[in-house]
XYZ file of C-alpha atoms in Angstrom:
407
model
C 28.793 146.353 -170.639
C 31.556 144.080 -170.321
C 29.694 141.070 -168.667
C 27.361 141.563 -171.696
C 29.844 141.332 -173.993
C 30.721 137.889 -172.140
C 27.662 136.281 -172.356
C 27.913 137.351 -175.716
C 30.692 135.468 -176.566
C 29.651 131.994 -174.092
C 27.172 132.294 -176.743
C 29.191 132.262 -179.696
C 31.258 129.882 -178.292
C 28.202 128.114 -177.589
C 27.269 128.248 -181.073
C 29.945 126.249 -182.457
C 32.703 129.069 -183.140
C 36.515 129.283 -182.699
C 37.752 127.897 -179.636
C 41.160 129.328 -179.556
C 40.043 132.440 -180.166
C 37.594 132.465 -177.727
C 39.407 131.192 -175.087
C 41.975 133.873 -175.488
C 39.148 136.461 -175.712
C 38.037 134.593 -172.327
C 41.986 134.806 -170.639
C 41.863 138.408 -171.756
C 38.567 139.599 -170.420
C 39.049 137.939 -166.493
C 42.548 139.366 -166.838
C 40.544 142.188 -167.116
C 38.018 141.918 -164.557
C 41.060 140.945 -162.215
C 42.012 144.451 -163.360
C 39.303 146.480 -162.742
C 38.254 144.601 -159.352
C 42.300 145.291 -158.226
C 41.074 148.952 -158.967
C 37.945 148.890 -157.038
C 39.536 147.731 -153.973
C 42.222 150.440 -154.043
C 39.696 153.011 -155.161
C 37.575 151.713 -151.763
C 40.244 152.146 -149.665
C 41.223 155.149 -151.232
C 37.564 156.398 -150.420
C 37.478 155.039 -147.044
C 40.532 156.476 -146.005
C 39.603 159.798 -147.359
C 36.184 158.505 -144.865
C 37.978 158.728 -141.963
C 40.143 161.947 -142.905
C 37.398 163.873 -143.560
C 35.648 162.316 -140.232
C 38.704 163.656 -138.739
C 38.839 166.651 -140.190
C 35.109 167.475 -139.249
C 35.672 166.690 -135.706
C 38.337 168.980 -135.173
C 36.251 171.743 -137.503
C 33.901 171.228 -134.464
C 36.087 171.422 -131.867
C 37.700 173.934 -133.497
C 34.169 175.585 -133.255
C 33.839 174.905 -129.963
C 37.269 176.313 -129.274
C 36.631 179.692 -130.394
C 33.332 179.712 -128.685
C 34.943 180.335 -125.391
C 37.567 181.763 -126.569
C 35.355 184.788 -127.780
C 33.366 184.476 -124.470
C 36.784 184.822 -122.584
C 37.742 187.727 -124.680
C 34.636 189.603 -124.314
C 35.314 188.828 -120.515
C 38.227 190.660 -120.771
C 37.019 193.307 -123.087
C 35.015 194.091 -119.988
C 37.810 193.454 -117.437
C 39.830 196.061 -119.336
C 37.151 198.454 -119.535
C 36.597 198.455 -115.538
C 40.312 199.053 -115.092
C 40.487 202.166 -117.436
C 37.587 203.516 -114.705
C 39.602 202.875 -111.470
C 43.163 203.615 -113.250
C 41.375 207.373 -114.190
C 39.821 207.531 -110.400
C 42.613 206.686 -109.180
C 44.052 208.961 -111.060
C 41.696 211.840 -109.995
C 42.254 210.998 -106.489
C 46.190 211.397 -107.253
C 46.107 214.639 -108.328
C 43.582 215.991 -105.209
C 46.077 214.485 -102.587
C 48.997 216.030 -104.736
C 47.152 219.388 -104.234
C 46.393 218.902 -100.480
C 49.916 217.619 -100.125
C 50.829 221.136 -101.838
C 49.267 223.620 -100.182
C 50.278 221.384 -96.333
C 53.583 221.326 -97.319
C 53.454 224.999 -98.615
C 51.883 226.299 -94.761
C 54.353 223.737 -93.007
C 57.359 225.471 -94.455
C 55.310 228.701 -93.479
C 54.332 227.685 -90.098
C 58.245 226.577 -89.554
C 59.481 230.487 -91.077
C 57.263 232.046 -87.978
C 58.132 229.437 -85.511
C 62.283 230.139 -86.041
C 61.355 233.637 -86.017
C 60.004 232.900 -82.274
C 62.248 230.782 -81.421
C 64.956 233.136 -82.759
C 63.887 235.715 -80.827
C 63.475 233.659 -77.195
C 65.510 233.130 -74.604
C 67.577 229.733 -73.264
C 64.922 229.716 -70.211
C 62.218 230.103 -72.700
C 63.581 227.461 -74.855
C 64.156 224.954 -72.977
C 60.443 225.881 -71.300
C 58.721 224.928 -74.497
C 61.129 222.047 -74.660
C 60.024 220.524 -71.337
C 56.814 221.333 -71.985
C 56.704 219.084 -74.890
C 58.650 216.440 -73.192
C 55.940 216.563 -70.976
C 52.981 216.829 -73.386
C 54.288 214.712 -75.482
C 52.222 214.309 -79.039
C 50.098 217.427 -79.633
C 48.373 217.265 -83.051
C 47.852 220.873 -84.712
C 44.084 220.576 -83.658
C 45.261 220.502 -79.935
C 47.705 223.393 -80.842
C 44.651 225.637 -81.859
C 42.448 225.060 -79.064
C 45.452 226.162 -76.981
C 46.267 228.888 -78.859
C 42.974 230.014 -79.049
C 42.457 229.787 -74.812
C 45.275 231.755 -74.819
C 44.693 234.371 -76.674
C 41.218 234.921 -74.856
C 43.169 234.673 -71.619
C 45.802 237.862 -72.694
C 42.171 239.533 -74.396
C 40.938 239.258 -70.636
C 43.934 240.346 -69.007
C 44.201 243.501 -71.641
C 40.691 244.506 -71.192
C 40.993 244.283 -67.026
C 44.164 246.521 -66.780
C 46.152 243.750 -65.325
C 48.368 243.923 -67.958
C 51.057 245.710 -65.887
C 51.402 243.630 -62.916
C 51.560 240.527 -65.310
C 55.618 240.128 -65.742
C 56.033 241.278 -62.423
C 53.735 238.280 -60.602
C 55.856 236.226 -63.239
C 59.171 237.259 -61.907
C 58.041 237.218 -58.547
C 56.457 233.498 -58.642
C 59.576 232.353 -60.860
C 61.672 233.592 -57.645
C 59.286 231.964 -55.065
C 59.230 228.534 -57.464
C 63.243 228.474 -57.231
C 63.091 228.980 -53.568
C 60.770 226.269 -53.569
C 62.598 224.122 -55.449
C 65.346 224.650 -53.697
C 63.872 223.415 -50.769
C 62.794 220.425 -51.851
C 66.114 219.414 -53.078
C 67.242 220.052 -49.583
C 65.383 217.936 -48.416
C 64.791 215.109 -50.984
C 68.559 214.362 -49.894
C 67.562 214.364 -46.179
C 65.302 212.538 -46.665
C 67.698 210.030 -48.064
C 70.071 210.284 -45.211
C 67.610 209.550 -42.686
C 66.255 206.423 -44.912
C 69.972 205.149 -45.082
C 70.364 205.439 -41.248
C 66.897 204.001 -40.839
C 67.639 200.976 -43.240
C 71.307 200.298 -40.941
C 69.237 200.620 -37.258
C 66.206 197.871 -39.018
C 69.480 195.651 -40.173
C 71.215 195.615 -36.802
C 68.071 194.696 -34.443
C 65.418 192.800 -36.945
C 67.557 189.875 -37.378
C 67.582 189.338 -33.285
C 64.087 189.397 -33.293
C 63.368 187.264 -36.183
C 65.752 184.950 -34.008
C 63.945 185.628 -30.629
C 60.598 185.101 -32.046
C 61.779 181.683 -33.843
C 62.722 179.884 -30.692
C 59.835 181.174 -28.909
C 57.852 179.617 -31.809
C 59.622 176.294 -31.808
C 59.044 176.272 -28.186
C 55.345 176.886 -28.356
C 55.115 174.245 -31.486
C 56.726 171.818 -28.592
C 54.242 172.341 -25.829
C 51.218 171.539 -28.386
C 52.911 168.535 -29.944
C 52.743 167.088 -26.154
C 48.596 168.489 -25.682
C 48.134 166.811 -29.155
C 47.476 169.496 -31.065
C 49.315 171.994 -33.063
C 50.482 175.536 -32.733
C 53.283 178.083 -34.397
C 54.577 181.242 -33.405
C 55.681 184.329 -36.474
C 56.595 187.667 -36.593
C 53.498 189.211 -38.614
C 55.208 192.279 -40.465
C 53.062 195.382 -42.312
C 53.120 196.196 -46.530
C 53.716 193.963 -48.967
C 57.923 193.604 -49.066
C 60.349 194.365 -46.204
C 62.154 196.290 -48.387
C 60.886 198.591 -51.603
C 63.150 200.637 -53.730
C 62.838 204.524 -54.634
C 64.208 206.536 -57.451
C 65.187 209.530 -56.737
C 66.315 212.612 -58.684
C 69.838 213.575 -58.850
C 71.259 216.704 -56.909
C 71.500 219.907 -59.238
C 75.276 219.899 -58.872
C 75.374 216.118 -61.337
C 76.418 216.501 -64.519
C 74.529 214.401 -66.368
C 70.744 214.975 -66.607
C 69.693 211.174 -68.020
C 71.332 209.668 -64.371
C 68.955 208.766 -61.358
C 69.743 207.490 -58.567
C 67.887 204.027 -57.217
C 68.093 203.596 -53.177
C 66.968 201.383 -51.126
C 63.769 203.025 -48.989
C 61.602 201.119 -46.093
C 57.764 201.473 -46.461
C 57.044 199.101 -43.123
C 54.841 201.088 -40.526
C 56.271 199.678 -37.571
C 53.221 200.552 -35.333
C 51.344 197.208 -37.324
C 54.305 195.225 -36.449
C 52.960 191.954 -34.271
C 53.441 188.531 -32.792
C 50.708 186.491 -34.525
C 49.910 183.260 -33.152
C 48.194 180.384 -34.707
C 46.641 177.257 -33.652
C 44.540 174.003 -34.386
C 43.124 172.625 -31.625
C 41.573 169.951 -34.191
C 43.617 167.132 -36.228
C 41.286 168.438 -39.104
C 41.445 171.793 -38.766
C 43.842 174.162 -40.421
C 46.243 176.377 -38.318
C 44.239 179.737 -37.392
C 44.951 183.079 -35.892
C 44.186 183.337 -32.345
C 41.340 185.726 -31.425
C 38.424 186.344 -29.362
C 35.785 184.614 -32.889
C 36.872 181.359 -34.033
C 38.179 180.059 -30.944
C 36.839 179.577 -27.636
C 37.582 180.732 -24.378
C 39.396 176.967 -23.365
C 41.397 176.835 -26.009
C 41.877 180.478 -25.382
C 42.998 179.900 -22.393
C 45.908 177.171 -22.907
C 47.394 179.080 -25.741
C 47.785 182.348 -23.463
C 49.583 179.825 -20.995
C 51.548 177.895 -23.597
C 52.724 181.096 -25.204
C 53.460 182.581 -21.768
C 55.263 179.338 -20.692
C 57.691 179.848 -24.581
C 58.791 182.751 -23.125
C 60.065 181.930 -19.632
C 63.855 180.710 -20.889
C 63.566 183.985 -22.867
C 62.772 186.929 -20.376
C 64.561 187.127 -16.885
C 61.938 188.549 -13.921
C 62.189 188.276 -10.217
C 58.223 186.294 -10.206
C 55.620 185.777 -12.784
C 51.655 186.411 -12.188
C 49.351 184.328 -13.421
C 44.938 185.069 -11.959
C 42.682 181.868 -12.944
C 44.677 180.754 -16.382
C 42.301 177.214 -15.567
C 39.265 179.088 -15.892
C 37.329 177.889 -18.639
C 39.534 174.876 -19.524
C 38.138 170.732 -19.670
C 40.029 168.898 -17.036
C 42.350 167.341 -19.049
C 43.380 170.412 -20.244
C 43.469 171.590 -16.979
C 46.048 168.434 -15.806
C 48.265 169.197 -19.277
C 48.414 172.969 -18.331
C 48.862 172.739 -14.397
C 51.673 170.060 -15.113
C 53.521 172.110 -17.471
C 53.319 175.242 -15.481
C 54.878 172.654 -12.610
C 57.561 171.241 -14.516
C 58.575 174.894 -15.915
C 58.174 176.833 -12.646
C 60.168 174.604 -10.682
C 63.323 174.224 -12.828
C 66.588 175.212 -11.284
C 66.744 179.041 -11.841
C 63.508 179.579 -12.989
C 61.637 182.624 -11.299
C 59.484 182.778 -8.586
C 55.717 181.374 -10.011
C 52.578 182.713 -8.548
C 49.314 180.886 -9.778
C 46.111 182.212 -8.683
C 43.019 179.951 -8.865
C 39.939 179.919 -6.652
C 39.652 175.803 -7.591
C 42.094 173.135 -8.326
C 41.355 169.566 -9.733
C 41.852 166.689 -7.279
C 45.384 164.562 -7.448
C 47.247 166.817 -9.341
C 50.771 166.828 -10.127
C 52.934 168.631 -7.426
C 56.481 169.340 -6.442
C 58.628 169.529 -3.635
C 59.305 173.110 -3.952
C 55.899 174.245 -4.434
C 53.749 175.413 -1.808
C 49.894 176.175 -1.429
C 48.535 178.790 0.031
C 45.180 179.063 1.169
C 43.754 182.250 1.151
C 40.400 182.544 3.079
C 38.452 185.893 2.997
C 34.714 187.197 4.708
C 33.075 188.494 7.162
C 32.889 185.067 9.299
C 36.152 184.038 9.973
C 37.452 182.756 13.099
C 39.795 184.496 15.414
C 42.132 181.413 15.032
C 42.831 178.618 12.371
C 44.238 175.155 13.077
C 45.119 173.750 10.241
C 46.364 170.097 11.949
C 42.984 169.494 12.984
C 41.573 170.267 9.635
C 43.404 167.700 8.135
C 42.932 165.186 10.545
C 39.162 165.782 10.561
C 39.588 165.873 6.491
C 41.928 162.406 6.861
C 38.795 161.026 9.359
C 35.688 161.980 6.901
C 36.830 158.931 4.206
C 36.785 156.634 6.940
C 33.789 157.024 8.980
C 31.981 156.996 5.736
C 33.792 153.403 4.696
C 31.822 152.536 8.183
C-alpha cells in the first residue's frame, strides 16, 4: 500500500539515500494523501447524501404502501356500495314498472267511467243535474268505495221494489212527494220572511223600552247603595238578563227572486227569554264579605228584612201611589238595625209630597225617632176589652209609675 511505500522510503532515507530525491517524493506522497483524503471526504459526503435520500425514499415508500392499503379498503367499500345501489335500482325499476302498469289500468278504467258518466249526464234533465250537484256539495269528497257501496244499496232497493210489485207506483209517488216538497219549501220561505219581519219589530220595540228600564234600575240601585252606606253595609241593584248576550245575529237564506245564489242575508236576532229577566239584589253586611245575591239561604231573616225595607224605600221616589202598607217589617231585626230602619222609614214617609205610609207592627222599641207628621194608632183586640177607654188616665198612670218606684 502507499503507507508501506512511505515507510520503506523513510527507511531508505534513514539509510542515507539522497535526501533531495526523498524530500520531493515525500511531498508528492503527502499531496497524494491530501488528495485522497479530499476524495474520501467527498465520497463520504456523497454517501451521507445518498443515505439521506435513501431514507427519505424508504419513508415515502412506506407511506405509499400504507396509503395504498387504505385506498384499497375504500375501493372495496365503494364496490360493495355500488353493488347495493345497482340492486336498489333494479328493485326500484321493478316497482316503477308495476306502478306504471297499475296507473295505465286505472287510467283506462277512469276513461271508461268518464264515458259512461257523460252518457248518463247527457240523458239527464236540468233538474236531475242540479240534484246531483247538490248531493255532491252536501257529501263533499266521496271515495270510489263509498260510491260502490251506495250503488250496491240502490240496486238492492230496486230489486226489492221490482219483486214487491210496487215499481209501477214509484214514479207516481216520487212526483207526489216532489210537489208536496215544493209546497213545503214555499211555506218555509214565507214563514222565514214573516219571522224576519217579526224579529225586526221585536227589536224596534225592545230599543224603546230597554234603555228607560236600565235607567230606572240604575236610579233604584244608586238610592239602594246610598241607604246601605248609611247603615255601614254594601248593596247594589242590577237588571238581570237571560242568555249569554243581549242581541245575536242569524244568517237567513235569500228569497227565491234573488239573482245571486251565493248572497246571504245577515240580520239581528233577539235570543232573550224575557220571562226570565228580573231585578237582582246583592248585599254584604260585613266588610270582610263580598256581595252576595239576596235569597233565603245566604242571609238571615233580619238581614233579609233590612234589605227588603231598604229596597222598598229606594223605590219611593220612582213609584206614585196614594199609600203604602208594610206589615211587621221590623220582626227579626236586632235593636241597632231596627232603630236605623225606623229612622229611614220615618224620614222617607214624612217628606213633603210623599205618599201615606202604614207601618203595622206588634211592638216598637223605646225612645225611637218620631216626626210631627206621624200618628201612632194602638189597636186593642181580644175578648176582655172594656166598654170605654180613657187614654188620658192611662198616660197619667204611666207617668206616675216611675216616680212612685223612685220613692
